[in-house]
Short mmCIF file of C-alpha atoms in Angstrom, two decimals:
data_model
loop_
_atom_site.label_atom_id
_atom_site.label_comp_id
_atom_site.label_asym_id
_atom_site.label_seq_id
_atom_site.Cartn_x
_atom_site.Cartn_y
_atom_site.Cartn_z
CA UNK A 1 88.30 13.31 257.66
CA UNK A 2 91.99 12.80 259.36
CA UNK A 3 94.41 15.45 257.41
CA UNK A 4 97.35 12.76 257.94
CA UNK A 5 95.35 9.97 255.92
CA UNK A 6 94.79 10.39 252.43
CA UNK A 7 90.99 10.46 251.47
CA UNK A 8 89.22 7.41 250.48
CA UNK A 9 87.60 7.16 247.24
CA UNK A 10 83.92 8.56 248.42
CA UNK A 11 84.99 10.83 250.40
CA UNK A 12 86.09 14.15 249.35
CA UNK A 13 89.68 15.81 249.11
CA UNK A 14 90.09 16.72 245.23
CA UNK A 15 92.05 19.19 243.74
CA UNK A 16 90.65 18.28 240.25
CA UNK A 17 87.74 20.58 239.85
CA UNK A 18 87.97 24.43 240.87
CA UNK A 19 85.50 24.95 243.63
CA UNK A 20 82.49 27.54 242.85
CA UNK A 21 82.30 30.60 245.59
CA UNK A 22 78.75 32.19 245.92
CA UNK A 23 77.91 35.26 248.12
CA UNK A 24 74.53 36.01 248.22
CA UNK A 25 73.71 39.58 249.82
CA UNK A 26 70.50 41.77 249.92
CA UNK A 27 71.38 44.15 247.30
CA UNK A 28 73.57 41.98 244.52
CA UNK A 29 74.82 37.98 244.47
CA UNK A 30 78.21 37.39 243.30
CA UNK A 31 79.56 34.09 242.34
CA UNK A 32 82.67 32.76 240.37
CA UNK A 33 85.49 30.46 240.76
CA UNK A 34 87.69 30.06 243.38
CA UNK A 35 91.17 31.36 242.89
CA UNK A 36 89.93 33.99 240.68
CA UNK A 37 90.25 37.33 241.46
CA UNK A 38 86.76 38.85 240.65
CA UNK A 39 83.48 36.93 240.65
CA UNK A 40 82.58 36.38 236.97
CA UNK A 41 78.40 36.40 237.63
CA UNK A 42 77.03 39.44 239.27
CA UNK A 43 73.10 40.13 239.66
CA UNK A 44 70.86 41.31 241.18
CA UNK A 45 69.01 39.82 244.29
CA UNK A 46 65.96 40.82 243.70
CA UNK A 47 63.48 39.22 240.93
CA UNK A 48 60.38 39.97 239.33
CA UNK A 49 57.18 38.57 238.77
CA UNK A 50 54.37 38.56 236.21
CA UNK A 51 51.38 37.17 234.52
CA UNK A 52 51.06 35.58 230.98
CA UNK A 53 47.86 34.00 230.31
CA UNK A 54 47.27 33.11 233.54
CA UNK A 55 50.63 31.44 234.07
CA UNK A 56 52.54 33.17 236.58
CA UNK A 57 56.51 33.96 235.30
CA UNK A 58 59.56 34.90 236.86
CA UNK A 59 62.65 36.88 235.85
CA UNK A 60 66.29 36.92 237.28
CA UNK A 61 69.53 38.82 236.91
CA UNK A 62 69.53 41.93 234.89
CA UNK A 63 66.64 40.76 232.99
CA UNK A 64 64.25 42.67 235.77
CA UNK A 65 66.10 45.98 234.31
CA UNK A 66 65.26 45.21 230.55
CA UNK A 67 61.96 46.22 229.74
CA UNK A 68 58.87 47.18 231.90
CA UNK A 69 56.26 44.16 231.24
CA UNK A 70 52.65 44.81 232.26
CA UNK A 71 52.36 44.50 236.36
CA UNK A 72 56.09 43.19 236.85
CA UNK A 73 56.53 43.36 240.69
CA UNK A 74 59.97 43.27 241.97
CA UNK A 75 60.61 41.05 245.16
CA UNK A 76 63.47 40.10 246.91
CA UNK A 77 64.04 36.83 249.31
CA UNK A 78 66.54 38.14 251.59
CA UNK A 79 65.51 40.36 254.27
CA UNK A 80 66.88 43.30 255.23
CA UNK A 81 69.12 42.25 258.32
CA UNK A 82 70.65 39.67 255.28
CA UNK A 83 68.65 36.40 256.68
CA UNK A 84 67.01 34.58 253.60
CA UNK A 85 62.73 34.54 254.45
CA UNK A 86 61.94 32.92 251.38
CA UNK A 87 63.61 29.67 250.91
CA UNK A 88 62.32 28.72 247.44
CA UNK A 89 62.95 32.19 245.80
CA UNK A 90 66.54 32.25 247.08
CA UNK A 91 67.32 29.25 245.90
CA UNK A 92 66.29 29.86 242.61
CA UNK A 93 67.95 33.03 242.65
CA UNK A 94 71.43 31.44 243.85
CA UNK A 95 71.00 28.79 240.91
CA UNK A 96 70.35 31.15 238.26
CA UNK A 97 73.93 32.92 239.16
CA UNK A 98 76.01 30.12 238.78
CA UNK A 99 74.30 28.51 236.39
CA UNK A 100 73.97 31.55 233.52
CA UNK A 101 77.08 31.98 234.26
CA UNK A 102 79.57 29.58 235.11
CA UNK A 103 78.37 26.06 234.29
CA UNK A 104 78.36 25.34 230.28
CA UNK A 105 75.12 23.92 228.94
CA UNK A 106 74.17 20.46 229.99
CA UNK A 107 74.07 17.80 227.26
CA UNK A 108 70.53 16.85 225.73
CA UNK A 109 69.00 14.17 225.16
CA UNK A 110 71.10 12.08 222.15
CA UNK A 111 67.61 11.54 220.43
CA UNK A 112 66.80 14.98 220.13
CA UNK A 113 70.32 16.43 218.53
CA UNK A 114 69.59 15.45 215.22
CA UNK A 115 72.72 13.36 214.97
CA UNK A 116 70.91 9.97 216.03
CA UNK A 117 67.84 9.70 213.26
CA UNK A 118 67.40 6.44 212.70
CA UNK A 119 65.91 5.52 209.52
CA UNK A 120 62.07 4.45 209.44
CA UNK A 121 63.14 0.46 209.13
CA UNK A 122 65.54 0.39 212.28
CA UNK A 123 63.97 0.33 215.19
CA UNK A 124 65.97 2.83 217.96
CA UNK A 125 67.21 0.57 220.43
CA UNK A 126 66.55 1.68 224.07
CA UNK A 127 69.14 4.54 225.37
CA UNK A 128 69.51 5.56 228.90
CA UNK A 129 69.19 9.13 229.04
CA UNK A 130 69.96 10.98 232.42
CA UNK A 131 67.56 13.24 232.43
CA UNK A 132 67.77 14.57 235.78
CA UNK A 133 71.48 16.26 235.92
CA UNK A 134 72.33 18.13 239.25
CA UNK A 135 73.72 21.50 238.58
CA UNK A 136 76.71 21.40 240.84
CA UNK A 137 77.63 17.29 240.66
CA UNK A 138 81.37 18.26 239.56
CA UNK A 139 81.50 21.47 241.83
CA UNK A 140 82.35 21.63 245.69
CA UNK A 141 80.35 24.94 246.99
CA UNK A 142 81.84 27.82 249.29
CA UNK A 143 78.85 29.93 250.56
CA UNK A 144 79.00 33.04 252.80
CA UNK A 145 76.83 34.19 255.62
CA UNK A 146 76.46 37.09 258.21
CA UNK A 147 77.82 36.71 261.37
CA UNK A 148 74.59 36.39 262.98
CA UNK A 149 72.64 33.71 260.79
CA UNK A 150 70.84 31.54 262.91
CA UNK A 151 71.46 27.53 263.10
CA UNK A 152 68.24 26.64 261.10
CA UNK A 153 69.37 29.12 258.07
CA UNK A 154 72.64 27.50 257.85
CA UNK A 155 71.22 23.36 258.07
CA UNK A 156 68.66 25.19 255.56
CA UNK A 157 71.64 26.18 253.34
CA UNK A 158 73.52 22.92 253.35
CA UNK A 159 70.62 20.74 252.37
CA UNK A 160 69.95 22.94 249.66
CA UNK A 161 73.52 22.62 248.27
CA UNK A 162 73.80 18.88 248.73
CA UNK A 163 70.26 17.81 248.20
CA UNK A 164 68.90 20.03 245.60
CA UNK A 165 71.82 21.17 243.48
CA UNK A 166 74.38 17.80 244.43
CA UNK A 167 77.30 19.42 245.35
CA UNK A 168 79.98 16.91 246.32
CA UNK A 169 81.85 19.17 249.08
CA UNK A 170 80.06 22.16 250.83
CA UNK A 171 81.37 25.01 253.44
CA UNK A 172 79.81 28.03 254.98
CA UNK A 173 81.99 30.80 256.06
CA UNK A 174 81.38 34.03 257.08
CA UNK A 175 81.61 37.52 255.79
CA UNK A 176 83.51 39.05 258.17
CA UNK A 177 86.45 36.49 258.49
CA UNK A 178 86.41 36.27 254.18
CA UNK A 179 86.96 40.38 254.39
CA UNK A 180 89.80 40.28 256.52
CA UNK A 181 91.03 37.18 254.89
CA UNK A 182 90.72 39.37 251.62
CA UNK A 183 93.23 42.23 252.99
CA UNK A 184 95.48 39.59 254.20
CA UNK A 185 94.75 39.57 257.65
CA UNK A 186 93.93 36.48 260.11
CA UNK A 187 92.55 39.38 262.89
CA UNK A 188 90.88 42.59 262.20
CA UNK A 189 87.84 44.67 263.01
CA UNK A 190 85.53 44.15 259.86
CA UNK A 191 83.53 47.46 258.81
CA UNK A 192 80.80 46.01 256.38
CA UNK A 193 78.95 48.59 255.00
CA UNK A 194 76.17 47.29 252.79
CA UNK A 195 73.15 47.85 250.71
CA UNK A 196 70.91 46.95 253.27
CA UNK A 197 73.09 47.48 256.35
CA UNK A 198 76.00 48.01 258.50
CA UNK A 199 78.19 45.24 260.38
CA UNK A 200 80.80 45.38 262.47
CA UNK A 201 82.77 41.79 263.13
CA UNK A 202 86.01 41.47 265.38
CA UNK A 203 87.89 38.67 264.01
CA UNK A 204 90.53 37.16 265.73
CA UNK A 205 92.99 34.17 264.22
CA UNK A 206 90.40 33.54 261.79
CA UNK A 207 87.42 33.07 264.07
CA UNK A 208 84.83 35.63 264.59
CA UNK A 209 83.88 36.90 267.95
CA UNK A 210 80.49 36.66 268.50
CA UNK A 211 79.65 38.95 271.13
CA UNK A 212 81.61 41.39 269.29
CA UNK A 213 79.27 41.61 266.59
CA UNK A 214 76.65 44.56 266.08
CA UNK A 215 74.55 45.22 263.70
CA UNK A 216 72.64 48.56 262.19
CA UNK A 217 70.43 48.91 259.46
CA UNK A 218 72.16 52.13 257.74
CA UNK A 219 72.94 50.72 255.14
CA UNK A 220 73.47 52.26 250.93
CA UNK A 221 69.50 51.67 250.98
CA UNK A 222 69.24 54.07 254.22
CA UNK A 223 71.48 56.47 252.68
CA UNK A 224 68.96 56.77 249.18
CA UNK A 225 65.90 57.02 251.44
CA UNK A 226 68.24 60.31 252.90
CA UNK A 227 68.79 61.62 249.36
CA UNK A 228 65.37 61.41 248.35
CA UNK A 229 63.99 63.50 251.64
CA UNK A 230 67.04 66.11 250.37
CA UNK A 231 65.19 66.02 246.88
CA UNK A 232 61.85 66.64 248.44
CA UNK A 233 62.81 69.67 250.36
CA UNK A 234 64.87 71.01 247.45
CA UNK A 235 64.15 74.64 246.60
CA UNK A 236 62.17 76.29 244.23
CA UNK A 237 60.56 73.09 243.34
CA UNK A 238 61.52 69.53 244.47
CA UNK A 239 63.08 67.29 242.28
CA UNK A 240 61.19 64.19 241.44
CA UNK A 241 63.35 61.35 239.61
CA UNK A 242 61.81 59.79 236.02
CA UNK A 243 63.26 56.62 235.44
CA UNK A 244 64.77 56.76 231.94
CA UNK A 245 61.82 53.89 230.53
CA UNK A 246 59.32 56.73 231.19
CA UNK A 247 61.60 59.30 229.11
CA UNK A 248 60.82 59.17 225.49
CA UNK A 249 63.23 62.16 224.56
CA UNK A 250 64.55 65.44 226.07
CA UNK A 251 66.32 68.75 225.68
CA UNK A 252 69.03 70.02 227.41
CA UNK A 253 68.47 72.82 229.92
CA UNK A 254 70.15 75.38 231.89
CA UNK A 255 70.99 74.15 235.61
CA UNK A 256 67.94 74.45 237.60
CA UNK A 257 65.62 74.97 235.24
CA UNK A 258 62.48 72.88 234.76
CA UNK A 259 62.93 69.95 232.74
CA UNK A 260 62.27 69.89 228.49
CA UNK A 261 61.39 66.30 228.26
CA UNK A 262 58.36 63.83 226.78
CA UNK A 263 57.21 61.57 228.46
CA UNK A 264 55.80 57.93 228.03
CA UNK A 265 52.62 56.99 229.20
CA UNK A 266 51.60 53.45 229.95
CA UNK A 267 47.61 52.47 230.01
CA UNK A 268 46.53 51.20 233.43
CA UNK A 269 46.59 47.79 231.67
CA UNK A 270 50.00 47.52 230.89
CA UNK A 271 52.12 49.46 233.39
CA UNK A 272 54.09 47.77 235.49
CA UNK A 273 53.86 47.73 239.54
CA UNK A 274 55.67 50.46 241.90
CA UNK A 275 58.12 48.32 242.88
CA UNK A 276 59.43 48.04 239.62
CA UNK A 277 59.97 51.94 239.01
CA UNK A 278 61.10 52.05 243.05
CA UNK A 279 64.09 49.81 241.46
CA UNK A 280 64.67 51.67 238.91
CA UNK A 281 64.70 55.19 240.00
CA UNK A 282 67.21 53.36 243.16
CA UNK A 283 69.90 52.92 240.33
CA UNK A 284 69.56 56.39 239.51
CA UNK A 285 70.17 57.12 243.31
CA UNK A 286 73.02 54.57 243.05
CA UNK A 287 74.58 56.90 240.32
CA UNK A 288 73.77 59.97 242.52
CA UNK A 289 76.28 58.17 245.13
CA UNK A 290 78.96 57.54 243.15
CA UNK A 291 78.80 61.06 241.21
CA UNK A 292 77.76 63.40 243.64
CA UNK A 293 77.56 62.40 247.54
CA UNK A 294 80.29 62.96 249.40
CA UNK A 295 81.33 62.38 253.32
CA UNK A 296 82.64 65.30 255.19
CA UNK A 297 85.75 64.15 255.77
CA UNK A 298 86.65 65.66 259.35
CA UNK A 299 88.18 66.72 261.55
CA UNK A 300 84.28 66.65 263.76
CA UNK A 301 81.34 66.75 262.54
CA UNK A 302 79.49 68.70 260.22
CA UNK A 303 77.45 71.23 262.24
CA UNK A 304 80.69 71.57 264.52
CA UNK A 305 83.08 75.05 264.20
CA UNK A 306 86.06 73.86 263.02
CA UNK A 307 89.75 74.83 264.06
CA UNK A 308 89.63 78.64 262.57
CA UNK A 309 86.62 79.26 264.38
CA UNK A 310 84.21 79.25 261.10
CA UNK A 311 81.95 76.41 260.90
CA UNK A 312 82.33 73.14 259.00
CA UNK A 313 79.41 73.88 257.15
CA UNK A 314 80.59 77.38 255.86
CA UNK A 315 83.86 75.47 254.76
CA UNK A 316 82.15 72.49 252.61
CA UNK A 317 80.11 75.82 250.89
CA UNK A 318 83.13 76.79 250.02
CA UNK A 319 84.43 73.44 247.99
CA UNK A 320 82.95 73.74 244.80
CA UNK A 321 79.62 72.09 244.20
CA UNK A 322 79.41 68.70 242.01
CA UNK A 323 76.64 68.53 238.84
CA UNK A 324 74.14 66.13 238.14
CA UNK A 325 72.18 65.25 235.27
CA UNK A 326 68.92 63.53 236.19
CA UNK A 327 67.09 60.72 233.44
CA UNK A 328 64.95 63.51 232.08
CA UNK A 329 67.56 66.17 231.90
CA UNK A 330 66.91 67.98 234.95
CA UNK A 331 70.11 69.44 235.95
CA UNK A 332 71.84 71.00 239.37
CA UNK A 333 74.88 71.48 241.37
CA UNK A 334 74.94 70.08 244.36
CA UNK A 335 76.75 72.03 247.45
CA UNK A 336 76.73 71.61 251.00
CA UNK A 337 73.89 69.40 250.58
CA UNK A 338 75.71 66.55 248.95
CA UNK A 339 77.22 66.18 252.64
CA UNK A 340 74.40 66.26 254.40
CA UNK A 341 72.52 62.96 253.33
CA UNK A 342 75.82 60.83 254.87
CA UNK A 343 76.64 62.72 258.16
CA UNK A 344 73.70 60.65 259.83
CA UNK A 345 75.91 57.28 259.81
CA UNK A 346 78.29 59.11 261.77
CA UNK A 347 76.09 61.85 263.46
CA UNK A 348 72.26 60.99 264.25
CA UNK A 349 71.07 64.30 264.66
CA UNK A 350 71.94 65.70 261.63
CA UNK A 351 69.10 63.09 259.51
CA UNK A 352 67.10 65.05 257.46
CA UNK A 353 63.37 64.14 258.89
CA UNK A 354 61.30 62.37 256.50
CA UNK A 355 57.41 61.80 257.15
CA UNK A 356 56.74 60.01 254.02
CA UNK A 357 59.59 57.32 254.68
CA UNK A 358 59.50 53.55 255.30
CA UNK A 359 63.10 53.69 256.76
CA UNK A 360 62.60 55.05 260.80
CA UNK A 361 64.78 58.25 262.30
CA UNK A 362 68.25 56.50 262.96
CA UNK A 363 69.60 56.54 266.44
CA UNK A 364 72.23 57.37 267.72
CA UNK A 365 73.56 53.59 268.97
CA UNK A 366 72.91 52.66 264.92
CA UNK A 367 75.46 55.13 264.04
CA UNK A 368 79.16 53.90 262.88
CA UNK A 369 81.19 55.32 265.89
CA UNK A 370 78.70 53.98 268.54
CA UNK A 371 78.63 50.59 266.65
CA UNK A 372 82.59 49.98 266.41
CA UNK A 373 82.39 51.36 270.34
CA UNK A 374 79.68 48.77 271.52
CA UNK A 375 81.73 46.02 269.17
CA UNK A 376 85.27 46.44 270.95
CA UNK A 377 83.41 46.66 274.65
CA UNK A 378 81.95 42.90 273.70
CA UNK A 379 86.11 41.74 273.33
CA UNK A 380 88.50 41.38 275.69
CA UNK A 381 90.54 44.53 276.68
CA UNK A 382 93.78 42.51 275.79
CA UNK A 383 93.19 42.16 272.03
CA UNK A 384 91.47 46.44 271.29
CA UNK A 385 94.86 47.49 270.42
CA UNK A 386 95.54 45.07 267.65
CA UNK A 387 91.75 45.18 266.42
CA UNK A 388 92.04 48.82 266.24
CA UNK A 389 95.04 48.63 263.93
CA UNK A 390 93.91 46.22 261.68
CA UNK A 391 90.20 47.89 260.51
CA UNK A 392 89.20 46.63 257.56
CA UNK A 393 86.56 48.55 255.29
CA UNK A 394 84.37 46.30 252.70
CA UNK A 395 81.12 46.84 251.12
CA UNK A 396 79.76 48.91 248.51
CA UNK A 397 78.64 51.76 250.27
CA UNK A 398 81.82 52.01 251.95
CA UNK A 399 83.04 53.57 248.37
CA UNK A 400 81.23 56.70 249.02
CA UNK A 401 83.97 60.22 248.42
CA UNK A 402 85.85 60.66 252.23
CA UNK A 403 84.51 57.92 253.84
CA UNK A 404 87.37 56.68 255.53
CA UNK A 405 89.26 59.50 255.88
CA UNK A 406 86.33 60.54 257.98
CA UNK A 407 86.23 57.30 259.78
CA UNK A 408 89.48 57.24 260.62
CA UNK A 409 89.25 60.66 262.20
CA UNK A 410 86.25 59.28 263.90
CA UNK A 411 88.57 56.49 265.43
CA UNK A 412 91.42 58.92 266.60
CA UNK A 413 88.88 60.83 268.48
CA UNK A 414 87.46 57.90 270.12
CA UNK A 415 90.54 56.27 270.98
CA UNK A 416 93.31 58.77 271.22
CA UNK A 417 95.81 56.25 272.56
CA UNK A 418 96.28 53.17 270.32
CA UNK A 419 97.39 53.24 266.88
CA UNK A 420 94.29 53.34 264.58
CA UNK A 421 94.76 51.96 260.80
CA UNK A 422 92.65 51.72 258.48
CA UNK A 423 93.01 49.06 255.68
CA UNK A 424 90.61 49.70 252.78
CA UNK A 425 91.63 48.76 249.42
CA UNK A 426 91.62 51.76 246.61
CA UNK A 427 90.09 49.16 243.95
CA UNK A 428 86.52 49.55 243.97
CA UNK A 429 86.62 45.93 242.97
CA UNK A 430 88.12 44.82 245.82
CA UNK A 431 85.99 46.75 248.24
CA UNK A 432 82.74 45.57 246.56
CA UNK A 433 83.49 42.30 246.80
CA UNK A 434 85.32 41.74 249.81
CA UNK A 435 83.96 38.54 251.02
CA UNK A 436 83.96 36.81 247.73
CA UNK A 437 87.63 37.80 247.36
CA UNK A 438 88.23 35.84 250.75
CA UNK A 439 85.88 33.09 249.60
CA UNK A 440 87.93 33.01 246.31
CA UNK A 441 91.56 32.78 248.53
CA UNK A 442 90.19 30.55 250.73
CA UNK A 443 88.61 27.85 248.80
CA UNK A 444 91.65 27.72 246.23
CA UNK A 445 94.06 26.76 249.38
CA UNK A 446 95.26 23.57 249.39
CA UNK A 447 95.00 23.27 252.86
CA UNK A 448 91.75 23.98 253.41
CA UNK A 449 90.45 20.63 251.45
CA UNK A 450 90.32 19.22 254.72
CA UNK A 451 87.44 21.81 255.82
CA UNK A 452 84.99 20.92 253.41
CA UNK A 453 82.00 18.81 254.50
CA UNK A 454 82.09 15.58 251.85
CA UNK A 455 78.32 14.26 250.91
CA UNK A 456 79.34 11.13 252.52
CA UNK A 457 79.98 13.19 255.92
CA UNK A 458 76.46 14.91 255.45
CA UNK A 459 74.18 11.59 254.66
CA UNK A 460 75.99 10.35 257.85
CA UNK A 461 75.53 13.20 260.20
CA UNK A 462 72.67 14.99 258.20
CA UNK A 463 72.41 18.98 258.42
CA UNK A 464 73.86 20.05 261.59
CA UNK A 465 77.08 18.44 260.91
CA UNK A 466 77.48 22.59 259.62
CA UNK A 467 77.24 23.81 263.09
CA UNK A 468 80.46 21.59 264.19
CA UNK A 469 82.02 22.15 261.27
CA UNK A 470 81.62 25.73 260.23
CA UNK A 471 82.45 27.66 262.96
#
């Protein structure tokens, strides 16, 4: 499409129709309408299956949360690095956001309204009914994508959105350049810090630079698996976390004292599968974040002495401890603990060992320092200086208490010379949906119209026409 021509009548270039923004991660999708400045559908990834007669059903959205059916497994189609592995599941799960949410209920069929009976002696004359109504026919599509989604995901995505749901315009962009598009900058260092994982993207003038890029899987998810090896070693007893649907009622006790609660039962029969109280009890742990955990926020690390000579350790003791109320009434302060399930994203010695786990013993190259190290030694030497004062912090698990006061002390200690500054927006909003903000900004542009991909651009170049375009 030439920018200096107007667009012809098939092709694409409208300003009619606000354009739909969907960014699908591991942990939550958010979609809404560009130019908006929060996504208006958020749910969950992850979906949930089960049996009736036979029949196999699905669930989406916070309908998984609702009510425990009989063996409801939960099951997500991303994987954890953020690549989609199961095509049809994501799709649905994509659909179902924009559609319960955004799009207003397709017409029916004119028979079936009740305003079209035809009296027994007229015979109905014959109606064409569409009966097959794309969801996204008036709607141009902005996805978003990691940085390091391979070609086949992204010709994958495209044909989805043009083929399956009809979108007249399409674009992919990326997380990283949306983020620092979001804080208002063309060139940053992007500091993504997930549910499932951590990325670091150098973006500069609006492209991402690929070998740049890293990748660690510490992600909010990593961070739970760290709270629940503190629970286990917790002293006199551990603490085990009841989900509140196996709670029937409890009594309030002093703090540390063994729990006063009944509990529900559920026959073989009708309980549902581990998965499904793994998801549960991980909201708990999400609450346990945001109430409780808290980074230590420098100078050094942790088990370091600080600048008096007593140890960093001794001083967090000091700060009073934070309470928690778990489902079943269970109740503590937290101390010097509450620092301790964090300082292995910055420090990978100090992870509390975990047998039991699925998530492995981080290393030290996964941590955050060694990541945004290994990131700026993939860019040219010219362009550090201005990466390292533009870092932009995004992602949910970025929200946790001190972490970028911690970070930025992190950065000053690595690179004492240039000026480090951090941009991370105080609205949680903003930082939890950082990309989708970009998306939002981007899409509602009136320049950009001549980025999207028209349907008439993809039935004449077919999928990888997204690889020359989306850059």
């Amino acid at each position: 499409m030439n920018p200096s021509n107007p667009p012809q009548a098939a092709e694409y270039g409208g300003d009619e129709v606000s354009a739909i923004v969907l960014d699908p991660g591991y942990s939550t999708t958010r979609a809404g309408f560009a130019g908006e400045d929060a996504p208006k559908s958020l749910i969950p990834t992850y979906y949930g299956k089960y049996n009736v007669d036979g029949q196999e059903k699905l669930v989406y959205g916070d309908e998984i949360y609702v009510n425990p059916r009989p063996a409801l497994s939960i099951h997500n189609p991303m994987g954890k690095d953020g690549i989609v592995e199961d095509w049809d599941m994501a799709e649905k799960v994509w659909e179902y956001s924009f559609t319960s949410r955004l799009l207003g209920t397709k017409p029916g069929n004119p028979f079936q309204n009740g305003l079209n009976d035809i009296p027994a002696e007229e015979l109905p004359t014959e109606m064409e009914v569409e009966t097959e109504e794309k969801p996204l026919a008036d709607s141009p599509l902005l996805m978003t994508e990691p940085a390091w989604n391979p070609a086949k995901a992204r010709e994958k995505t495209i044909e989805i959105a043009m083929e399956k749901w009809g979108t007249p315009a399409f674009y992919l962009a990326r997380n990283g350049v949306l983020a620092a598009f979001a804080s208002g900058k063309a060139s940053g260092l992007v500091v993504d810090i997930g549910a499932s994982n951590i990325s670091i993207t150098p973006v500069h003038d609006g492209m991402i630079l690929k070998r740049g890029v890293q990748h660690s899987p510490l992600g909010g998810d990593y961070v739970s698996s760290q709270i629940r090896a503190l629970f286990k070693k917790n002293s006199p007893q551990p603490i085990t976390v009841t989900p509140h649907y196996l709670v029937s009622s409890k009594s309030p006790v002093e703090a540390g004292q063994p729990p006063q609660a009944k509990y529900r039962t559920f026959p073989a029969d009708k309980a549902p599968d581990a998965s499904y109280r793994a998801l549960v009890e991980e909201r708990t742990l999400s609450e346990f974040k945001e109430c409780v955990v808290q980074v230590w926020p420098g100078p050094n690390k942790l088990s370091a002495t600080g600048p008096t000579g007593a140890s960093n350790e001794d001083m967090a003791r000091s700060s009073p401890g934070r309470p928690f109320e778990f489902p079943d009434g269970y109740n503590q302060v937290f101390g010097v603990d509450r620092f301790r399930v964090v300082e292995s994203l910055f420090d990978a010695k100090a992870a509390i060992p975990d047998p039991d786990s699925s998530v492995p013993a981080p290393t030290q190259a996964q941590t955050i320092p060694e990541l945004i190290k290994a990131s700026l030694g993939g860019v040219d030497v010219d362009i550090r200086p201005h990466l390292l004062s533009n870092v932009v912090v995004t992602g949910g698990s970025s929200l946790l208490y001190g972490f970028t006061d911690r970070l930025n002390h992190e950065l000053q200690q690595l690179y004492p010379g240039p000026r480090v500054r951090i941009s991370a927006p105080g609205n949680t909003a903003e930082r939890r949906f950082g990309s989708w903000i970009g998306g939002s900004i981007l899409a509602s542009l009136g320049t950009f119209h001549q980025m999207w991909i028209s349907k008439k651009e993809y039935e004449e170049h077919g999928a990888n026409i997204v690889e020359k375009r989306c850059k």
